[in-house]
Short mmCIF file of C-alpha atoms and ligand atoms in Angstrom, two decimals:
data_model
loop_
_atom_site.label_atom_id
_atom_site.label_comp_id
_atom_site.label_asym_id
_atom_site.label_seq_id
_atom_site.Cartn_x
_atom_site.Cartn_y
_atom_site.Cartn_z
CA UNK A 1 27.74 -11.84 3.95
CA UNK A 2 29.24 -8.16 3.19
CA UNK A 3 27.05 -6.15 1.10
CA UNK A 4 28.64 -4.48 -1.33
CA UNK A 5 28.77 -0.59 -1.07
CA UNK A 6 28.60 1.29 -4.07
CA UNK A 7 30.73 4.48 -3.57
CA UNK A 8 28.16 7.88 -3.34
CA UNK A 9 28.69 8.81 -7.16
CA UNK A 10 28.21 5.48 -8.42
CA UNK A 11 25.19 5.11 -10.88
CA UNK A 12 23.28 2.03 -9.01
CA UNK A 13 21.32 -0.88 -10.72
CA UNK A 14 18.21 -0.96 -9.17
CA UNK A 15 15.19 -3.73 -9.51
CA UNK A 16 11.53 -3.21 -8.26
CA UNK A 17 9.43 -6.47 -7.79
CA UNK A 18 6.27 -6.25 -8.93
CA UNK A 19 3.35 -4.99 -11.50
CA UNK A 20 1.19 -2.67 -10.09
CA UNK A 21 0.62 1.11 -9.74
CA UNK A 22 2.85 0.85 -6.90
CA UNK A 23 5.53 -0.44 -8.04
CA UNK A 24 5.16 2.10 -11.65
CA UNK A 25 5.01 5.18 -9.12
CA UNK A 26 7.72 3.93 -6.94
CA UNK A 27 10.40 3.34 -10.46
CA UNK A 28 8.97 6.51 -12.05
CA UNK A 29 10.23 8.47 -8.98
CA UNK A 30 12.92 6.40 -8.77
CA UNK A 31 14.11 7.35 -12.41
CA UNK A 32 14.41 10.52 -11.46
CA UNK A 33 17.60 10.75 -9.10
CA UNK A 34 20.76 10.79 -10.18
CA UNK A 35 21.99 7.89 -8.57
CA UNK A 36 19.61 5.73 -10.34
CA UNK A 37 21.14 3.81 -13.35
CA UNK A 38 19.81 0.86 -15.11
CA UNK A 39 16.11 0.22 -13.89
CA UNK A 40 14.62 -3.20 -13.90
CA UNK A 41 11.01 -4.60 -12.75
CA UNK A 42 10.00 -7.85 -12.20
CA UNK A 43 7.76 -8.89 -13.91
CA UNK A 44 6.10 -5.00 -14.45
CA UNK A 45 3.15 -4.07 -16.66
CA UNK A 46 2.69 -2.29 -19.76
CA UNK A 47 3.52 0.63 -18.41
CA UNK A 48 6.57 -0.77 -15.94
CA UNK A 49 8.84 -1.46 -19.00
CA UNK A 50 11.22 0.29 -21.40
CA UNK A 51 12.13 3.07 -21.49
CA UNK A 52 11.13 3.53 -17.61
CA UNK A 53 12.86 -0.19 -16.83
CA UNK A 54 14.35 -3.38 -18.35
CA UNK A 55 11.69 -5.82 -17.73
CA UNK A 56 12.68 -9.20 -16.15
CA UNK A 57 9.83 -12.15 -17.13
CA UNK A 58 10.21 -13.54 -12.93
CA UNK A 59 6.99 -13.59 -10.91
CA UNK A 60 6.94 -11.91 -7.42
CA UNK A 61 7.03 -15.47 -6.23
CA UNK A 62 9.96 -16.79 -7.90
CA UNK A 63 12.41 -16.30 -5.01
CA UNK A 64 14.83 -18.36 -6.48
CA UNK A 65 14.87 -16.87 -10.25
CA UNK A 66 14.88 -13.15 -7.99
CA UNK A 67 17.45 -14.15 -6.11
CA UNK A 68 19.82 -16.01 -9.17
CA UNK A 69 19.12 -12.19 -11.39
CA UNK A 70 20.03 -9.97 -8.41
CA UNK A 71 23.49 -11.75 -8.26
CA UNK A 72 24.13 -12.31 -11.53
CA UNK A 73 23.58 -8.62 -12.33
CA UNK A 74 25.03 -7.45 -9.26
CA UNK A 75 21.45 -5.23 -8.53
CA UNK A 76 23.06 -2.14 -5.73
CA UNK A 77 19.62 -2.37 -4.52
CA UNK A 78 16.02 -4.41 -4.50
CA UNK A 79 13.00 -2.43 -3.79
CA UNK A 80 10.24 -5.20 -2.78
CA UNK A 81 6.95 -3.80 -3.83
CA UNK A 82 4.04 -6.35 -2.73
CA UNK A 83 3.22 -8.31 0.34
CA UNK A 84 4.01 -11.86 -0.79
CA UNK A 85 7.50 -11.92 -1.32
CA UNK A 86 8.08 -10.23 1.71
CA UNK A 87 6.21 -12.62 3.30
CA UNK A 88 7.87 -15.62 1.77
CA UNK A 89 11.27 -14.57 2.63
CA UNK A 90 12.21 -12.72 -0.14
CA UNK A 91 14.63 -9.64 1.97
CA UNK A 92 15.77 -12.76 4.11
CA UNK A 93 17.41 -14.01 0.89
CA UNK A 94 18.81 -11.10 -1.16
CA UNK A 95 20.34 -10.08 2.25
CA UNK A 96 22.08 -13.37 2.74
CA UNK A 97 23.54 -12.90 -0.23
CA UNK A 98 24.75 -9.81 0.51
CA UNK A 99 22.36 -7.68 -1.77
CA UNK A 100 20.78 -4.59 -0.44
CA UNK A 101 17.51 -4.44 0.31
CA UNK A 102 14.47 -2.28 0.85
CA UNK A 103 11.74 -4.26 2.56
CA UNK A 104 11.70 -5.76 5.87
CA UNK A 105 12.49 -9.71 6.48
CA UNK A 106 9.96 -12.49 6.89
CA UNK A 107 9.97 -12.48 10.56
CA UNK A 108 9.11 -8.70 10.58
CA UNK A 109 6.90 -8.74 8.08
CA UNK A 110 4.22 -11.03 9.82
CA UNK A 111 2.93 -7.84 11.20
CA UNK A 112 1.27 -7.96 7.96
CA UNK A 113 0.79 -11.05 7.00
CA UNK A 114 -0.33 -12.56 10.55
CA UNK A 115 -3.00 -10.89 11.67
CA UNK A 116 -2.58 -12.44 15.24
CA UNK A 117 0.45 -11.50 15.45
CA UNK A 118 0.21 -8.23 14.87
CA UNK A 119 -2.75 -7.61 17.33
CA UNK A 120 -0.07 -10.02 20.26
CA UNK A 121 2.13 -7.35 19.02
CA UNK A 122 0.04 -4.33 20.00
CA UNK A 123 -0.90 -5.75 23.11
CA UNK A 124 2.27 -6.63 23.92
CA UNK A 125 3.54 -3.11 23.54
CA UNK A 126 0.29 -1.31 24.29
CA UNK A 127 -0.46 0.38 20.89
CA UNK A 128 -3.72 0.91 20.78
CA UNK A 129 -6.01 -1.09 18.57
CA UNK A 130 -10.22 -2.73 18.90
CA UNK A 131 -9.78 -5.50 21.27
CA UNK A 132 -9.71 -8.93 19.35
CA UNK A 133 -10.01 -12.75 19.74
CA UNK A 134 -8.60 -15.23 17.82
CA UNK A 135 -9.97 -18.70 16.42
CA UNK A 136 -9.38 -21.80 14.14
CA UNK A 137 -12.84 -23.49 15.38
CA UNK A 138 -15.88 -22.06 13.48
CA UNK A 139 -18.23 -23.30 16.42
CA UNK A 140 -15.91 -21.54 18.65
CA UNK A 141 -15.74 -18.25 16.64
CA UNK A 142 -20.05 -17.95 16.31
CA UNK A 143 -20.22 -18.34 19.47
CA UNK A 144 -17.86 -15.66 19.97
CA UNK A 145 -20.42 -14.03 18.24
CA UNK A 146 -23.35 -15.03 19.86
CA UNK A 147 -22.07 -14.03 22.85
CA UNK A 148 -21.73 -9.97 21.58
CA UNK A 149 -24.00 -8.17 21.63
CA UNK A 150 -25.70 -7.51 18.22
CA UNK A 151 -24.27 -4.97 16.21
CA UNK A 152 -21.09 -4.08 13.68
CA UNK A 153 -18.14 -6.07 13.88
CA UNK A 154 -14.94 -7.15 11.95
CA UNK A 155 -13.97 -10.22 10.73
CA UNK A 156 -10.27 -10.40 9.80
CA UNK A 157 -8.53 -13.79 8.07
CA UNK A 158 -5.75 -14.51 9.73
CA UNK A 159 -2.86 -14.56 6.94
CA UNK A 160 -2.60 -12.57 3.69
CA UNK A 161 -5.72 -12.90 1.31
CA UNK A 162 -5.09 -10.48 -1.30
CA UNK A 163 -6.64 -7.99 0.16
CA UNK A 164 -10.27 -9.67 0.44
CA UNK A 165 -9.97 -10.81 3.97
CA UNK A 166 -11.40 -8.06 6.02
CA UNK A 167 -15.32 -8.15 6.61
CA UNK A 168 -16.95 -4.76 8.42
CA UNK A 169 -19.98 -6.91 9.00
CA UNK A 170 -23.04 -4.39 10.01
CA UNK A 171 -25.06 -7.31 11.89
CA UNK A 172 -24.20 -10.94 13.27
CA UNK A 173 -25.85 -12.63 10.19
CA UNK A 174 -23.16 -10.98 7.94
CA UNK A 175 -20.64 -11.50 10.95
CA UNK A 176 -21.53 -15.74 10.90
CA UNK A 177 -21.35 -15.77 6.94
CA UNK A 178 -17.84 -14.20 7.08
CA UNK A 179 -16.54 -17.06 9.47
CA UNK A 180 -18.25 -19.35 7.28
CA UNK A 181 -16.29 -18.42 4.58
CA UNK A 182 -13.10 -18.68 5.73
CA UNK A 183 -13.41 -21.29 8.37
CA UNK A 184 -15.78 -24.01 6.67
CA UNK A 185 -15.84 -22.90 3.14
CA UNK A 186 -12.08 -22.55 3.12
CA UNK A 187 -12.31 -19.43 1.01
CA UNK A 188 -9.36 -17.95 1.43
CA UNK A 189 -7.36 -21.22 1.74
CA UNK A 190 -4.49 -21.67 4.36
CA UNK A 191 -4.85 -17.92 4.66
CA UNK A 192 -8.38 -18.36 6.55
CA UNK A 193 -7.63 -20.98 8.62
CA UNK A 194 -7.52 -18.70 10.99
CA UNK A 195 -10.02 -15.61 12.03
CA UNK A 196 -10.28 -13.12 14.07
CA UNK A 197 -12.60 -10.87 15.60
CA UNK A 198 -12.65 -7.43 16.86
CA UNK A 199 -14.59 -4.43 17.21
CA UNK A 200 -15.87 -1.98 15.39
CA UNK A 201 -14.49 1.20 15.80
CA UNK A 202 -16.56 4.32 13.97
CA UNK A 203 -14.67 7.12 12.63
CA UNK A 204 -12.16 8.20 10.27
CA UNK A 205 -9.93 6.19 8.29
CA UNK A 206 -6.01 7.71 7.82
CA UNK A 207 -2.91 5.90 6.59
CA UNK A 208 0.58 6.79 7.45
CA UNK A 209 3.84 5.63 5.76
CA UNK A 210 6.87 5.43 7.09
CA UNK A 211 10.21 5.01 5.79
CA UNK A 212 11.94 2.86 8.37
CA UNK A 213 15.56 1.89 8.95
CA UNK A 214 14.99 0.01 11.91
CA UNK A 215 16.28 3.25 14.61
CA UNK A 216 14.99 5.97 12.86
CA UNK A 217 11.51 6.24 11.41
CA UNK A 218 10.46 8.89 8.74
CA UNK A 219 6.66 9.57 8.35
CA UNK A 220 5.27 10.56 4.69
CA UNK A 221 2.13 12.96 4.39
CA UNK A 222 -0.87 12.19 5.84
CA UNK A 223 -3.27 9.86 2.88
CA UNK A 224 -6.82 8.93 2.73
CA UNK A 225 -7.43 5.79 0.89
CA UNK A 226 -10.57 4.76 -0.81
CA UNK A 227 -11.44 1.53 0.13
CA UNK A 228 -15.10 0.87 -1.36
CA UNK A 229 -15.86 0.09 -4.56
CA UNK A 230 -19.07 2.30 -4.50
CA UNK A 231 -19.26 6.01 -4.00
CA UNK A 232 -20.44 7.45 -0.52
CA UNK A 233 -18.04 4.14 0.79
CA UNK A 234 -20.38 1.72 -0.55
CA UNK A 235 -20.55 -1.90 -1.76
CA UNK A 236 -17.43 -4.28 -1.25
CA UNK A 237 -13.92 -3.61 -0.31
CA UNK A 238 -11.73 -3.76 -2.70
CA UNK A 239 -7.43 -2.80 -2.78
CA UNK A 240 -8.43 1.12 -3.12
CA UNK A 241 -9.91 2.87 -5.53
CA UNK A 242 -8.06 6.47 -5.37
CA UNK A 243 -6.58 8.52 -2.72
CA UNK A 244 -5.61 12.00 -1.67
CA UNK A 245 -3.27 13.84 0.22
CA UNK A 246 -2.66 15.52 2.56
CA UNK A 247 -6.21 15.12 4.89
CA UNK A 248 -7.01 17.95 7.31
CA UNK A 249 -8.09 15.41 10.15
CA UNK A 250 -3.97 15.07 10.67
CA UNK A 251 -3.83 18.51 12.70
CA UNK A 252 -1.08 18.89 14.50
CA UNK A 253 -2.46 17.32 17.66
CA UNK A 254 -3.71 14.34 15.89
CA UNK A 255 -0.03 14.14 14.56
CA UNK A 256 1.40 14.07 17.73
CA UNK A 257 -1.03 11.54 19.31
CA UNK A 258 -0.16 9.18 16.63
CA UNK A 259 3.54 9.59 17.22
CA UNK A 260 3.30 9.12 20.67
CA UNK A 261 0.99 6.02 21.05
CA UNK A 262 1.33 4.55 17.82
CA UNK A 263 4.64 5.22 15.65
CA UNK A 264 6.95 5.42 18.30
CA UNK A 265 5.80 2.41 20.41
CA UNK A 266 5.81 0.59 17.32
CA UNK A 267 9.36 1.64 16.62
CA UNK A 268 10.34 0.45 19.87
CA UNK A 269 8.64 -2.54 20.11
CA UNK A 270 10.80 -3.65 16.90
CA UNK A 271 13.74 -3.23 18.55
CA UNK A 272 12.85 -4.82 21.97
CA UNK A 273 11.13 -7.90 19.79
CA UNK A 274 14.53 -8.02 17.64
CA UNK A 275 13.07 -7.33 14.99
CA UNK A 276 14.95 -5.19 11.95
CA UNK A 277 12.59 -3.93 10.36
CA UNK A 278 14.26 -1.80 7.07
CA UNK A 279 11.26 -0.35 4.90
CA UNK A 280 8.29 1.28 4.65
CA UNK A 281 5.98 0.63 7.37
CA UNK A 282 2.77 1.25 6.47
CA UNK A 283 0.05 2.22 9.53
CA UNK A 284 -3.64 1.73 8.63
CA UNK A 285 -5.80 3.92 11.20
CA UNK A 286 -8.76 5.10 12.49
CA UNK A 287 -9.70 8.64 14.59
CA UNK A 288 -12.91 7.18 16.28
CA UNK A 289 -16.18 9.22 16.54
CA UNK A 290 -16.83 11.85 18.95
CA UNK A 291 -18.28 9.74 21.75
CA UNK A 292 -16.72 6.42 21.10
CA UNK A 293 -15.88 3.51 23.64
CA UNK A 294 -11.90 4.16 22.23
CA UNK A 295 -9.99 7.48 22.77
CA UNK A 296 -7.34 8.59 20.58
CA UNK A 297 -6.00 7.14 17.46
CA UNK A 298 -6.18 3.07 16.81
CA UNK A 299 -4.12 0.96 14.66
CA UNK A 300 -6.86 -1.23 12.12
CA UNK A 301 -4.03 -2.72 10.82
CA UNK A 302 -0.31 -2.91 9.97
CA UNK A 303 0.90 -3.38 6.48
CA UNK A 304 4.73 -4.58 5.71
CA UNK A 305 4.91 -2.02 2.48
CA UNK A 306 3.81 0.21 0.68
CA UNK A 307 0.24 1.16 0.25
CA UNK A 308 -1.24 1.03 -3.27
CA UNK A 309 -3.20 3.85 -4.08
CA UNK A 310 -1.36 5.54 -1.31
CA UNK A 311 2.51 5.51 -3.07
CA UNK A 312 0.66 6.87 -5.95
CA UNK A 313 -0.31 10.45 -4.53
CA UNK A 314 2.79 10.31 -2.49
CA UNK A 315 5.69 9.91 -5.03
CA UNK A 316 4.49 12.93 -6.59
CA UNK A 317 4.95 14.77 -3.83
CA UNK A 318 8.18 13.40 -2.91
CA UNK A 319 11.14 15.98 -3.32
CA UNK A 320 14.05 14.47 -2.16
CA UNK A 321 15.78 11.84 -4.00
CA UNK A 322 14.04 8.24 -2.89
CA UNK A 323 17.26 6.08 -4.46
CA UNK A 324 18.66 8.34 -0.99
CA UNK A 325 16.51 7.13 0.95
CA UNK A 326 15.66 3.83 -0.16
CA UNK A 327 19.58 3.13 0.49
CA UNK A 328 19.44 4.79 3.26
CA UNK A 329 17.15 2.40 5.12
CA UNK A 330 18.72 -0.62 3.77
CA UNK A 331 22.20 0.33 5.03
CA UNK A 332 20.96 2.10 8.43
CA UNK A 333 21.74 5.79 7.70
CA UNK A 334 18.25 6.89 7.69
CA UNK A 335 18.82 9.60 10.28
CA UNK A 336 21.62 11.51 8.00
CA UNK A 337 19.08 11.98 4.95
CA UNK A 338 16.50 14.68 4.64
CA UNK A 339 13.29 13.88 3.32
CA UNK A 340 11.14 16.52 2.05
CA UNK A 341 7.47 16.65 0.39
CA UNK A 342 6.09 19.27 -2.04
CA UNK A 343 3.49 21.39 0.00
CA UNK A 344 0.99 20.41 -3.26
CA UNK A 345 -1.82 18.67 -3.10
CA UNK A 346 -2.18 15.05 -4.64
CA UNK A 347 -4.97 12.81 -6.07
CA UNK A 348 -4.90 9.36 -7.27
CA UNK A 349 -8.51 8.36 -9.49
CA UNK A 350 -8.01 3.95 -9.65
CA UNK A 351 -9.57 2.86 -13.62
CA UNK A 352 -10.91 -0.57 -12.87
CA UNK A 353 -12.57 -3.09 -15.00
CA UNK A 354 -15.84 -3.29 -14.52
CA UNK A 355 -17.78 -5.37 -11.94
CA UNK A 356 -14.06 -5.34 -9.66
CA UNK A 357 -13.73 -6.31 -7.04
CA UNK A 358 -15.63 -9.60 -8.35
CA UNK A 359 -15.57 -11.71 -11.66
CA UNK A 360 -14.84 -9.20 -14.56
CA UNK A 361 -13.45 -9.10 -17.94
CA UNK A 362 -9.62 -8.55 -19.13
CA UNK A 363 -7.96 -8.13 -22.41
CA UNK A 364 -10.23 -5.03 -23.44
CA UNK A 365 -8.64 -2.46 -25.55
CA UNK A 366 -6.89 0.80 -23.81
CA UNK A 367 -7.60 3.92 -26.34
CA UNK A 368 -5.91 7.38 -24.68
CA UNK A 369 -6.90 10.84 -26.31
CA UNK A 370 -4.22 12.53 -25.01
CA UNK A 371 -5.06 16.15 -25.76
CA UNK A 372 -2.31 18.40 -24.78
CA UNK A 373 -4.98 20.99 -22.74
CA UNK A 374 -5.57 18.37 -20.20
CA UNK A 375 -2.03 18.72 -18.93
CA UNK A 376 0.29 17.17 -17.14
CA UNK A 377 -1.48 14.10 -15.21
CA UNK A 378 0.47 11.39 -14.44
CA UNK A 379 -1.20 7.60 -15.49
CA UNK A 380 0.51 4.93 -13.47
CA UNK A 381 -0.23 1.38 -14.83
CA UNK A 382 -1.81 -1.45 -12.68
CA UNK A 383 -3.73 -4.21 -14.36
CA UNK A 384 -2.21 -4.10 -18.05
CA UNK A 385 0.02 -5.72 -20.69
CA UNK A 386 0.79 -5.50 -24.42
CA UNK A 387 0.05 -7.67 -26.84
CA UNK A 388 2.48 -8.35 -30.20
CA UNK A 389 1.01 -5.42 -31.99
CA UNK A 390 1.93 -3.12 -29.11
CA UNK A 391 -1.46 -2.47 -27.84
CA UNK A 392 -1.95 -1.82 -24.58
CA UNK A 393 -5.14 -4.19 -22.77
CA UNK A 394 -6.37 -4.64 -19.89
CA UNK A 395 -5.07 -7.79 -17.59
CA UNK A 396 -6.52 -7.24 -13.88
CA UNK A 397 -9.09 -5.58 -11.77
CA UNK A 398 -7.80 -2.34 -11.09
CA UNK A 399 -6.22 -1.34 -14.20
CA UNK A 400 -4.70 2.19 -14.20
CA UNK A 401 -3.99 5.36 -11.04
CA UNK A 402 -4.69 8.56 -12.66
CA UNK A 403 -2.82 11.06 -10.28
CA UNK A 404 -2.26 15.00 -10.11
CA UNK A 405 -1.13 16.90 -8.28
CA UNK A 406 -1.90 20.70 -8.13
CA UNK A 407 -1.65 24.01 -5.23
CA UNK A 408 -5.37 23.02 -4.19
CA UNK A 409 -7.48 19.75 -4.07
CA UNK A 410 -9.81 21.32 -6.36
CA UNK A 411 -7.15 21.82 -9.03
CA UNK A 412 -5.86 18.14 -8.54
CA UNK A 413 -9.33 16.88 -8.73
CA UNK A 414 -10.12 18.43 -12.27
CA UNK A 415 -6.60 17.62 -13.43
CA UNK A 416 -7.33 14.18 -12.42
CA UNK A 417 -10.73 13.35 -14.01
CA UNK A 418 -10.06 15.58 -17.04
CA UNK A 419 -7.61 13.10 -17.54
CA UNK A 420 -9.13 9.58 -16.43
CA UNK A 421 -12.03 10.77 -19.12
CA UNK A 422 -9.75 10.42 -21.82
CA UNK A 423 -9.29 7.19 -21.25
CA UNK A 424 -11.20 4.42 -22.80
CA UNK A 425 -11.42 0.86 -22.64
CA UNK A 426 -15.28 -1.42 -22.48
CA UNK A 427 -16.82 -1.35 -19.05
CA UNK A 428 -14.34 0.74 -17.07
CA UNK A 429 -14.91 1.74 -14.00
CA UNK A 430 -14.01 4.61 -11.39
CA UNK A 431 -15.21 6.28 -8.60
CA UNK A 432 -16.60 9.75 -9.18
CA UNK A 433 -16.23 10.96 -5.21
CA UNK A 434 -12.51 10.41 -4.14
CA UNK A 435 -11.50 13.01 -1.52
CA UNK A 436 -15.00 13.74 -0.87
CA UNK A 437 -14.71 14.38 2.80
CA UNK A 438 -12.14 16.10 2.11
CA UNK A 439 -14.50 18.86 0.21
CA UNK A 440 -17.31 18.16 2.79
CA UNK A 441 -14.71 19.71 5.77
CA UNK A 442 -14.12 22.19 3.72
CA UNK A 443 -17.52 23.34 3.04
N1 LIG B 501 -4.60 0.75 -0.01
C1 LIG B 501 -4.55 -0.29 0.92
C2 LIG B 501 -3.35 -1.14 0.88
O1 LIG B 501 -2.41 -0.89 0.17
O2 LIG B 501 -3.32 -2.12 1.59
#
């Protein structure tokens, strides 16, 4: 079907699907152009909702109720926030009904949301990436296992398991009980039907975003995610618990090497595979050890999105207008819009609730002493909701992204915690370390 094509002084009506930090960064920077008139989020938080957006009661699921709003209010453009509705189809849709979108269809989108595939993919088109196998048979996969010798590995479910599917198993004991879990125990439902297996690779982690239009591809500042729960990268994986950007390890070499073996082939592999991919493309990577069995960069993983607490630090950083953009991608004109970052620094401190990423408690009071010395942080809203009195409470594991930005990492750090201490509720939670390699290199 035609898309419609609002003329370039048109105020556009915009919706963001989703409720988490990501999505909140991604409409607060989106507020901001002057393109951008009536917001909506679906279903947002507390802190996704008026006067930042008109919030729409549809879950990220609801393809049908997404669908039936974005026509009947004639939205100029959808921003798809999370992994699951991309997954499910969700682009496919609003683009068949002639709605524009940003966020890549279903088909492209499996190089999140099928592990497999996106490890056929890299082979296919010689990314690079830890060499893998694949299995539905938990006999098959241990002895897979057996068969290595002993030492760290990774144990991957197959489809999209909320971010809990990735093992870095130091030994083959913890190797076997992550097959287990998906294979026999079913853990991660239909999701870990499938697993597989690939090396280890030690070194440093780096993520890259890209803003995508299918030809041309855009990256965004170089970002260090968090993963760990526990400082020194301890203790369980979890979705991130703060970021930082930019990271020194991205010299200009390392830059180039990633273009040229990783974003490029990727970019090209698309296109030979068919696949429009219209987005942000989001690559998860590692700079192995001095000394390692792999040279160069390697992909860990592809993600269909954007990353969450990456779009935090990098929305702040963002100068040019991102309704620009956003459009931009969706309509194919990527390569006649400049996109230009702040030369700050920018750090994102996650609030969770307590014992996150396992069983914890919600609905605990948020209390905010917003003194007017600690200045200007920004506090992006995850996990939270309000109840009839207007209180704001807690409602998930990671609950808030404190983020600041400042001329040094130093200054954004301080700006940062000064502000996540203010910030009360029973049992939270944060990491007291983020960007501390960062410090270490600089030392
Ligand atoms: N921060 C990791 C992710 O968004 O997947």
């Amino acid at each position: 079907m035609e898309q419609k094509n609002p003329n370039e002084t048109e105020r556009l009506k915009i919706l963001v699907v989703g409720s988490g930090a990501r999505e909140h960064a991604l409409a607060w920077k989106l507020h901001q152009s002057p393109r951008a008139g009536r917001l909506f989020a679906a279903p947002g938080n507390a802190g996704l909702r008026e006067p930042l957006v008109s919030q729409v009661p549809l879950a990220v699921d609801d393809l049908d109720g997404l669908v039936a709003f974005a026509r009947r209010e004639s939205i100029d453009l959808t921003v798809i926030g999370p992994e699951a509705p991309l997954a499910a189809g969700l682009a496919d849709r609003l683009e068949e009904a002639g709605l524009a979108v940003f966020g890549p269809r279903a088909a492209a989108a499996r190089l999140e949301s099928s592990k497999p595939f996106a490890k056929e993919f890299m082979a296919r088109h010689r990314i690079p990436t830890a060499a893998y196998r694949a299995f539905t048979d938990a006999a098959e996969a241990k002895g897979c296992l057996a068969a290595r010798p002993e030492g760290p590995v990774v144990v991957k479910a197959a489809g999209l398991a909320q971010g809990k599917g990735v093992t870095v198993a130091q030994n083959r004991a913890e190797a076997e009980a992550a097959v287990r879990e998906a294979l026999e125990e079913n853990r991660f439902g239909e999701a870990g039907s499938e697993v597989v297996i690939e090396d280890f690779i030690d070194g440093e982690e780096l993520t890259i975003l890209a803003f995508t239009d299918g030809r041309t591809i855009v990256t965004m500042p170089p970002v260090q995610d968090h993963k760990r729960v526990g400082e020194g990268d301890t203790g369980p994986n979890t979705g991130g618990m703060g970021a930082y950007a930019p990271v020194a390890v991205y010299t200009p070499e390392v830059a180039r090497a990633i273009r040229e073996t990783v974003i490029e082939p990727t970019l090209a592999g698309l296109r030979a595979d068919g696949l429009d991919y219209r987005g942000c493309l989001y690559f998860g990577l590692i700079l192995p050890k001095p000394g390692s069995a792999h040279q160069g960069p390697q992909v860990i993983e592809y993600n269909a999105r954007f990353g969450d607490p990456e779009t935090e630090v990098l929305m702040p950083l963002l100068r040019s207008d991102l309704v620009e953009i956003m459009l931009a991608c969706a309509r194919g004109t990527l390569g006649e819009v400049a996109v230009e970052w702040s030369g700050e620094r920018a750090v994102c401190v996650v609030l969770a609730s307590g014992g996150y990423p396992g069983p914890y408690q919600t609905d605990r009071l948020i209390t905010e002493n917003v003194s007017p010395r600690l200045g200007p942080a920004l506090v992006f809203h995850a996990g939270t909701k309000q109840n009839e009195r207007g209180e704001v409470l807690t409602a998930g594991g990671r609950v808030l992204a404190v983020t600041a930005t400042a001329p040094t990492l130093e200054e954004a750090l301080k700006e940062a915690y000064g502000r996540a201490r203010t910030v009360h509720f029973k049992d939270v939670y944060y990491r007291n370390d983020i960007g501390y390699r960062e410090l270490a290199r600089r030392k």
